[in-house]
mmCIF file of C-alpha atoms and ligand atoms in Angstrom:
data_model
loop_
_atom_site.group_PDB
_atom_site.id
_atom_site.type_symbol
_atom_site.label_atom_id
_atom_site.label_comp_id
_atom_site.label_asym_id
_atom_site.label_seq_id
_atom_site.Cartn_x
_atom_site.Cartn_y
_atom_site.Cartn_z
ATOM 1 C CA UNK A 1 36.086 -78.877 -40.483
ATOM 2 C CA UNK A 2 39.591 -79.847 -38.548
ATOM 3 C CA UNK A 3 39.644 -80.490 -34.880
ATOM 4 C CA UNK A 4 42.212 -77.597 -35.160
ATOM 5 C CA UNK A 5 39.848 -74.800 -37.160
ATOM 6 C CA UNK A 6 36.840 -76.095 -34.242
ATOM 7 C CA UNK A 7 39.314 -75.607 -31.602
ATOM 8 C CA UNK A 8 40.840 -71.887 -32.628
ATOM 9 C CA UNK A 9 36.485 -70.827 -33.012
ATOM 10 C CA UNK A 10 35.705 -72.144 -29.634
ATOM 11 C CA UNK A 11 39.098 -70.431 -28.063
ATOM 12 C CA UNK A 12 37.845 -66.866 -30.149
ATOM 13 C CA UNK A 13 34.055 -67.342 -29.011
ATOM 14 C CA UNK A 14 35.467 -67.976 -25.071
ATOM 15 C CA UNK A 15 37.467 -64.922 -25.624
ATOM 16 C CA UNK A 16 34.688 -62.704 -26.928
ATOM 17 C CA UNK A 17 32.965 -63.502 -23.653
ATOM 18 C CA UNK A 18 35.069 -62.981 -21.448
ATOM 19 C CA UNK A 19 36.244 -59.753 -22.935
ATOM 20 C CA UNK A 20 32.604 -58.325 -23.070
ATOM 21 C CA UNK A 21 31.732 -58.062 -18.991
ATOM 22 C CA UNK A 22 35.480 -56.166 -19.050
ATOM 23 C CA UNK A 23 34.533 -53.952 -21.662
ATOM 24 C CA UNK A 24 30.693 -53.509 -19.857
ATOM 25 C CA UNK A 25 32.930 -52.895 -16.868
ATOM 26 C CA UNK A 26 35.525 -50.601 -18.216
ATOM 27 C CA UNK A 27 32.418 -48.279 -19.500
ATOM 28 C CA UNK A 28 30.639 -47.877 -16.480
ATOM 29 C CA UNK A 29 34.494 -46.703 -14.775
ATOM 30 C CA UNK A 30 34.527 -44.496 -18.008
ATOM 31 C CA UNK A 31 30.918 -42.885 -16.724
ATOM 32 C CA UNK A 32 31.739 -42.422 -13.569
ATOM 33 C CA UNK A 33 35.021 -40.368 -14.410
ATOM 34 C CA UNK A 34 32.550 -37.830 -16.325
ATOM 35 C CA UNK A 35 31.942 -39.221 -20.291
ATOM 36 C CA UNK A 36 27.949 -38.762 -20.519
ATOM 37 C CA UNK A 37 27.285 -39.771 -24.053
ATOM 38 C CA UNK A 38 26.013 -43.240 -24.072
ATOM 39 C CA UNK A 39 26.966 -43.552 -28.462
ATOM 40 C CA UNK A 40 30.537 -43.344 -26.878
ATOM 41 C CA UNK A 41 29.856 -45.616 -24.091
ATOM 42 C CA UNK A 42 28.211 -48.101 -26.053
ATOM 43 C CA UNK A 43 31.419 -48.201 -28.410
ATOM 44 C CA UNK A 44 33.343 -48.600 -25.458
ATOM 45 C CA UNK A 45 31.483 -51.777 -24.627
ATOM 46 C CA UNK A 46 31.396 -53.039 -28.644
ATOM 47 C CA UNK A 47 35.041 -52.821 -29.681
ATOM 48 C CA UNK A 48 37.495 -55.313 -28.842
ATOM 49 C CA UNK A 49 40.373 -53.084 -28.182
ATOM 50 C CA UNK A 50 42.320 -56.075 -27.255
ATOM 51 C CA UNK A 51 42.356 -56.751 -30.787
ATOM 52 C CA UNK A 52 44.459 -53.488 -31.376
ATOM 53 C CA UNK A 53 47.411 -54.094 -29.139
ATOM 54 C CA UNK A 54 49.982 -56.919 -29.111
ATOM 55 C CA UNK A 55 48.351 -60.419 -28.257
ATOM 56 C CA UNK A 56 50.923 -60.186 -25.133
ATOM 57 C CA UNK A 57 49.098 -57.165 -23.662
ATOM 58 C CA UNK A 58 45.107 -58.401 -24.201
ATOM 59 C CA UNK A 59 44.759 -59.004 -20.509
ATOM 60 C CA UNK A 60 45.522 -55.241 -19.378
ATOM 61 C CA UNK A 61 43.704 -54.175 -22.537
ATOM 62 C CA UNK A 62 40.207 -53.158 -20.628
ATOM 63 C CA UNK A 63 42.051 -51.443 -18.011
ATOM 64 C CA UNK A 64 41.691 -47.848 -18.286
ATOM 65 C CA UNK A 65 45.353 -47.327 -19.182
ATOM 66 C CA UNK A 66 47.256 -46.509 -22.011
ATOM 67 C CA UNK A 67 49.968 -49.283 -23.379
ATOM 68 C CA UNK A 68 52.768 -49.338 -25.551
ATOM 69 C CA UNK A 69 52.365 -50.454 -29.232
ATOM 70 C CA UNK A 70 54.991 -50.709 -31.972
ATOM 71 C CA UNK A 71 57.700 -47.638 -32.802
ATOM 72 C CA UNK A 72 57.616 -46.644 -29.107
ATOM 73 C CA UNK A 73 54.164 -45.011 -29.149
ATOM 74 C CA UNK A 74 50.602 -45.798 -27.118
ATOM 75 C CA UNK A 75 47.630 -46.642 -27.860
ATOM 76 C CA UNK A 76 45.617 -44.064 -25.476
ATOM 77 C CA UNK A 77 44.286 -44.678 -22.121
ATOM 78 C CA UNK A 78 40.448 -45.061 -22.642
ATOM 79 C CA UNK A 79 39.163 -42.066 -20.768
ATOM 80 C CA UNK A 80 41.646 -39.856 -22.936
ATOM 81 C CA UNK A 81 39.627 -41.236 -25.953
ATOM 82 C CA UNK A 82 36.796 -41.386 -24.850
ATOM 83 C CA UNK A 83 37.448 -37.343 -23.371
ATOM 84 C CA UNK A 84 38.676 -35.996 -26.882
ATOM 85 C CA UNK A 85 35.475 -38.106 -28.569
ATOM 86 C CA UNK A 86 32.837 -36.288 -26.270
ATOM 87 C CA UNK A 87 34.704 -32.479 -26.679
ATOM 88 C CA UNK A 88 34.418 -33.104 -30.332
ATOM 89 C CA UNK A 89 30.590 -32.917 -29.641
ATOM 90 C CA UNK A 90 29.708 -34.783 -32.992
ATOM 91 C CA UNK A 91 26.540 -35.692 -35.102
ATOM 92 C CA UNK A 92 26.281 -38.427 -36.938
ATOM 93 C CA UNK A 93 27.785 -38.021 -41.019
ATOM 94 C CA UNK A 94 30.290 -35.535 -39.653
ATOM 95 C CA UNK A 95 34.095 -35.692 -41.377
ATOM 96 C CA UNK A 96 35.956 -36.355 -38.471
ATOM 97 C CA UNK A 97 39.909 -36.233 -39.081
ATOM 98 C CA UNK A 98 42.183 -37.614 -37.106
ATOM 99 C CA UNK A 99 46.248 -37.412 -36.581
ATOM 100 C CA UNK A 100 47.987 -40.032 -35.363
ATOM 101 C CA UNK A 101 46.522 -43.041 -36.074
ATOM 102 C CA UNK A 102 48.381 -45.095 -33.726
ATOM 103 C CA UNK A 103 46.550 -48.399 -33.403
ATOM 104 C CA UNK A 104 43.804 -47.148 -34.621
ATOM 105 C CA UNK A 105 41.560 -47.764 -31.726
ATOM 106 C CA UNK A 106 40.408 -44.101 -31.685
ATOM 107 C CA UNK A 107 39.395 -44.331 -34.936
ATOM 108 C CA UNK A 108 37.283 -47.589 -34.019
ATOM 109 C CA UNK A 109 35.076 -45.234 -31.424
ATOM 110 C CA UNK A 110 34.744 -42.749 -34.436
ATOM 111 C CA UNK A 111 34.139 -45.101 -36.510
ATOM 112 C CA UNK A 112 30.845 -46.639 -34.300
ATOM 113 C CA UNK A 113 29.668 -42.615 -33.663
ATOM 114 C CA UNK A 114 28.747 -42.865 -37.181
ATOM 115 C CA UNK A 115 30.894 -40.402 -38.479
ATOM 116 C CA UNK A 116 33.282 -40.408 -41.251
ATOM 117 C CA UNK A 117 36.842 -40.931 -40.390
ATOM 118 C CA UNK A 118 40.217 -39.681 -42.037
ATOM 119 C CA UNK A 119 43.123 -40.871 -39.886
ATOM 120 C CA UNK A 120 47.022 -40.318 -40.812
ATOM 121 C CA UNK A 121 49.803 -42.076 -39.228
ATOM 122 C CA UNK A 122 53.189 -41.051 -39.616
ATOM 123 C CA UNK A 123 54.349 -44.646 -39.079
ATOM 124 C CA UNK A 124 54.287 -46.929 -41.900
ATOM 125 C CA UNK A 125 54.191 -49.972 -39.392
ATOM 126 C CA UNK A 126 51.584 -48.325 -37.364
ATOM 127 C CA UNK A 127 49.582 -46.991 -40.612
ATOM 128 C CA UNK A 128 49.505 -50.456 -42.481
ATOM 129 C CA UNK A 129 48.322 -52.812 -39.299
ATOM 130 C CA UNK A 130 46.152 -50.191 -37.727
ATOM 131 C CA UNK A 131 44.586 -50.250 -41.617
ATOM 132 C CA UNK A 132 44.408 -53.757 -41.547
ATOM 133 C CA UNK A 133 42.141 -54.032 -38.054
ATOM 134 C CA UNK A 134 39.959 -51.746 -38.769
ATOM 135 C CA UNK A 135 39.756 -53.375 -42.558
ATOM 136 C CA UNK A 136 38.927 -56.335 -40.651
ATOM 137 C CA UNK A 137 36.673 -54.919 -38.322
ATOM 138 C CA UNK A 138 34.784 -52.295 -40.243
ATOM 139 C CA UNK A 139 34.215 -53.622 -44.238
ATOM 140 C CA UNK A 140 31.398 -51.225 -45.069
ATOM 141 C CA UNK A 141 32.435 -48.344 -42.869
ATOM 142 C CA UNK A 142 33.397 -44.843 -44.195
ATOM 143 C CA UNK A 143 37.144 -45.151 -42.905
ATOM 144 C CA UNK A 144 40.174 -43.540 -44.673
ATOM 145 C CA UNK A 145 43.498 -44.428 -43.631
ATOM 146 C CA UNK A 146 46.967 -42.387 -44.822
ATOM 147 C CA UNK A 147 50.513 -42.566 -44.011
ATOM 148 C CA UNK A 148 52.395 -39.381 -43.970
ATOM 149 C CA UNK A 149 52.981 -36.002 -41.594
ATOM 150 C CA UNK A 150 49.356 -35.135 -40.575
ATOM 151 C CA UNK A 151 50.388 -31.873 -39.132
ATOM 152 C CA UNK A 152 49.562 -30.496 -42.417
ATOM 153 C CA UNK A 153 46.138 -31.984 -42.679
ATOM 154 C CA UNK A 154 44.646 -33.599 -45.351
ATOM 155 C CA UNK A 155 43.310 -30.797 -47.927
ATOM 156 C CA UNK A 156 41.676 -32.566 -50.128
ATOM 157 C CA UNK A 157 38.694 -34.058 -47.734
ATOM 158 C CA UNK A 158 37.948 -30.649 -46.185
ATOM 159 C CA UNK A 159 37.172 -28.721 -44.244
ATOM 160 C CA UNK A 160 36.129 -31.252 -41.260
ATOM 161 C CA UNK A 161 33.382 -30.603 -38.504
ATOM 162 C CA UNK A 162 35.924 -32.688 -35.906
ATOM 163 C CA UNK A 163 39.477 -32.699 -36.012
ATOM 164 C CA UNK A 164 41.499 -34.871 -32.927
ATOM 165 C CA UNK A 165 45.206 -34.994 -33.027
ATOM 166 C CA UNK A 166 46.099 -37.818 -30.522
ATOM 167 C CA UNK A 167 49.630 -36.528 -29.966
ATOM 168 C CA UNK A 168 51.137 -33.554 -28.408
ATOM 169 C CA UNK A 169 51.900 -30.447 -30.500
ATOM 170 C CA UNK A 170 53.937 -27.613 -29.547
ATOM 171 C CA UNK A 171 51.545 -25.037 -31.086
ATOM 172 C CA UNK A 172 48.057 -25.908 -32.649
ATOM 173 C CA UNK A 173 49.374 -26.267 -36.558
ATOM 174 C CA UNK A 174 48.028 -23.667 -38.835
ATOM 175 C CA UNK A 175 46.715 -26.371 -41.864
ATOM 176 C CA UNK A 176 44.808 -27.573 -39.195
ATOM 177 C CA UNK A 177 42.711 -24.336 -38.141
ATOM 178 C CA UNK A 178 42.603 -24.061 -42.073
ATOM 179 C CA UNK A 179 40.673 -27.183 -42.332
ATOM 180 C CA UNK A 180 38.225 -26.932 -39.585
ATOM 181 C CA UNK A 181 34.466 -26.420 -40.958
ATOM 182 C CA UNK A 182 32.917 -23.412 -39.275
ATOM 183 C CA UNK A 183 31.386 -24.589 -35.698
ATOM 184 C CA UNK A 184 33.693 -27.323 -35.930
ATOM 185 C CA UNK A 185 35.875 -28.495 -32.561
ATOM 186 C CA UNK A 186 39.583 -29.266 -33.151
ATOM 187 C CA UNK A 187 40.215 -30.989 -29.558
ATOM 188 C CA UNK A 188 44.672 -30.902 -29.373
ATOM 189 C CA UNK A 189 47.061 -31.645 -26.771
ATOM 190 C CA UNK A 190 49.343 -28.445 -26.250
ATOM 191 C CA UNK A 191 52.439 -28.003 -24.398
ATOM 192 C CA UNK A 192 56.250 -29.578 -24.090
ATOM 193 C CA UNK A 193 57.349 -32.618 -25.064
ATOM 194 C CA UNK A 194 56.304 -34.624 -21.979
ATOM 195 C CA UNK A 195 53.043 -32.732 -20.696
ATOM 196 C CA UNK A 196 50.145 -30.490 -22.284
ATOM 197 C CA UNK A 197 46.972 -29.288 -21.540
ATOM 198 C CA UNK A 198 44.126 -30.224 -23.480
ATOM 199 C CA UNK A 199 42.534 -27.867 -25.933
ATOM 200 C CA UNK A 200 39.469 -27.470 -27.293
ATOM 201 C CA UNK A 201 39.027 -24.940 -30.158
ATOM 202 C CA UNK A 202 36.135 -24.150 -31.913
ATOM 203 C CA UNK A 203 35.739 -22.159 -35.256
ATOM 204 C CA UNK A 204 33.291 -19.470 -34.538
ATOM 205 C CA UNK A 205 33.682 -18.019 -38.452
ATOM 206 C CA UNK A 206 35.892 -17.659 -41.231
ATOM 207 C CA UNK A 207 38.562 -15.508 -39.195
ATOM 208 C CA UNK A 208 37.661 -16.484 -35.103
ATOM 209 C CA UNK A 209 38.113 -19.304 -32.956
ATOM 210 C CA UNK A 210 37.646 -19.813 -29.665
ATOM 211 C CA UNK A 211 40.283 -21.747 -27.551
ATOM 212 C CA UNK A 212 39.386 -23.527 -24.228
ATOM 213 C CA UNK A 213 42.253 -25.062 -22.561
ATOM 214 C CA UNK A 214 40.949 -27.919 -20.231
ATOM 215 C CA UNK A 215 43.041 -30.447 -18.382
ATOM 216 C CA UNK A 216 46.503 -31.625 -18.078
ATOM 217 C CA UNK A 217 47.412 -34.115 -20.084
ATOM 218 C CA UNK A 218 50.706 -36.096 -21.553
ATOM 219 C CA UNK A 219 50.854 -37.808 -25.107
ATOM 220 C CA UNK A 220 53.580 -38.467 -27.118
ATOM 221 C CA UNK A 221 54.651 -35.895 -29.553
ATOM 222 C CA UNK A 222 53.597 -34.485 -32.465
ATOM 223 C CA UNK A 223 56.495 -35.010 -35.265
ATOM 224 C CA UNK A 224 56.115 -32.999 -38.555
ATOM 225 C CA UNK A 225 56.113 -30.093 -40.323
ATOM 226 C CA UNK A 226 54.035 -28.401 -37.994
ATOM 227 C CA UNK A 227 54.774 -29.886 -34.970
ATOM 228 C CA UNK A 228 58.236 -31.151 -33.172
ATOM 229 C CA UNK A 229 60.878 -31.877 -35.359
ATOM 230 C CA UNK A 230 62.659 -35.247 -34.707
ATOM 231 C CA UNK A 231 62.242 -38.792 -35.744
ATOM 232 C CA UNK A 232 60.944 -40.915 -32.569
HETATM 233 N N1 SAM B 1 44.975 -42.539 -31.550
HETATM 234 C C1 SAM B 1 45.885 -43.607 -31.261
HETATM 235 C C2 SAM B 1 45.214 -44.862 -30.857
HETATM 236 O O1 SAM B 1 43.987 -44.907 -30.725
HETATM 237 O O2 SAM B 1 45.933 -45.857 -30.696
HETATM 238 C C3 SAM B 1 46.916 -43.220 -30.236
HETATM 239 C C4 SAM B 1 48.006 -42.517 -30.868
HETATM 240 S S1 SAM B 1 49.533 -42.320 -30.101
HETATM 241 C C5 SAM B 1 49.169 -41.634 -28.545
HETATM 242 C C6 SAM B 1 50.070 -40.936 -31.113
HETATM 243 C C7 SAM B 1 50.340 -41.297 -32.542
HETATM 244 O O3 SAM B 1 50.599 -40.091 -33.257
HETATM 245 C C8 SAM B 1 51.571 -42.163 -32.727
HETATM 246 O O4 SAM B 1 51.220 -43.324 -33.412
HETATM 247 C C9 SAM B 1 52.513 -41.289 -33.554
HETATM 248 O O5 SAM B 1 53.320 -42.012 -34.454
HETATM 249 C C10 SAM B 1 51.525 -40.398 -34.264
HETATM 250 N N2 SAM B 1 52.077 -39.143 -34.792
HETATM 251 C C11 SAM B 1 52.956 -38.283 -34.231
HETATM 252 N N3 SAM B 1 53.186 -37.245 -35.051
HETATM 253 C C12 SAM B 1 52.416 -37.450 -36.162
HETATM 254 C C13 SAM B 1 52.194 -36.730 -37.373
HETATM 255 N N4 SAM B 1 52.810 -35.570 -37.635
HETATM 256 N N5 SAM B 1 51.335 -37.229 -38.280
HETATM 257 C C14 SAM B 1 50.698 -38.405 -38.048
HETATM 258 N N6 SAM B 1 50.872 -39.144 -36.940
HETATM 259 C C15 SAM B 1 51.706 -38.663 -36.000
#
């Protein structure tokens, strides 16, 4: 092996080190700010979210702040994920979906709750490297990736026991409610284009749901069909 190849393991092992006692540290904040299941804690502490934003960025990644990633979006603050992950209240084998891929970290902390995940990213930047990571990351796990307007769902894999949208929607998009399995959560940021509240609706049978609107909240938004028109 080259000095060079020895050199770029040892610099990769040293960072794997010191980014585990941030993560450890960034879960414990995480419990005391209210998240209770330990399967999403111990994600917290296994993925190496500084893997999913710019290599500029990877010492504020274990901070419990969101940060901007390509096309003028975020990858979510922690405690937002890790908020939406509990409220979707999931077992493992559940179809999760998810819109708005972003940089796919969410999908990472699905990913580990043993659930499979359909994400869609209306970015084809954000779709393809977000794709790539979790490629890289997850081989043998039941991850789906798609590029196009996720407002209208994906059909074909439902309906889903979890759906997450990670950006903010004017109204909660019909195809969506459509999709959800009966006693599944759909957990969606509602509101304007700068601040929502958090909703939590769950499909009590084939005609009722239930909508809980919890805490204020501000994503970016929701572009599509079903959502805000525009082309941010
Ligand atoms: N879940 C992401 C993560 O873990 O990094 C954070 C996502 S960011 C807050 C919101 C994402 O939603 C952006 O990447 C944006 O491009 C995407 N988005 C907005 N409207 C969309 C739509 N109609 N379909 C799919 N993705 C959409």
């Amino acid at each position: 092996m080259e000095l060079s190849s020895i050199n770029l393991i040892l610099v990769g092992v040293e960072d794997n080190f010191k980014f585990k006692g941030r993560r450890r540290i960034l879960a414990l904040e995480l419990e005391k700010k209210g998240i209770t299941d330990n399967k999403i804690l111990d994600s917290i502490k296994n993925i190496p979210r500084h893997l999913f934003v710019d290599p500029g960025l990877s010492e504020q990644a274990y901070l419990d702040k969101a940060l901007p990633i390509e096309n003028n979006q975020t990858i979510s603050q922690p405690f937002t994920v890790a908020l939406q992950t509990q409220l979707l209240d999931l077992n493992e084998g559940y179809k999760v979906l998810e819109i708005g891929t972003g940089s796919g970290y969410q999908a990472a902390v699905l990913a580990e709750m043993g659930v499979k995940v359909f994400t869609i990213e209306r970015h084809f930047e954000l779709y393809n490297e977000a794709r790539r990571v979790l490629k890289d990351l997850y081989p043998d796990k039941p991850i789906q990736c798609r590029f196009g307007d996720g407002t209208i769902g994906w059909a074909e894999f439902a309906p889903f026991q979890g759906i997450i949208v990670t950006a903010g929607a004017p109204e909660i998009p019909e195809s969506l409610l459509k999709q959800l399995a009966i006693g599944g959560h759909c957990i969606i940021p509602v509101g304007n284009e700068r601040s929502q509240v958090m909703h939590c609706i769950i499909r009590e049978d084939e005609q009722s749901f239930a909508d809980y609107p919890l805490e204020d909240v501000s994503f970016v938004p929701l572009i599509g069909k079903q959502g805000w028109s525009g082309d941010q």
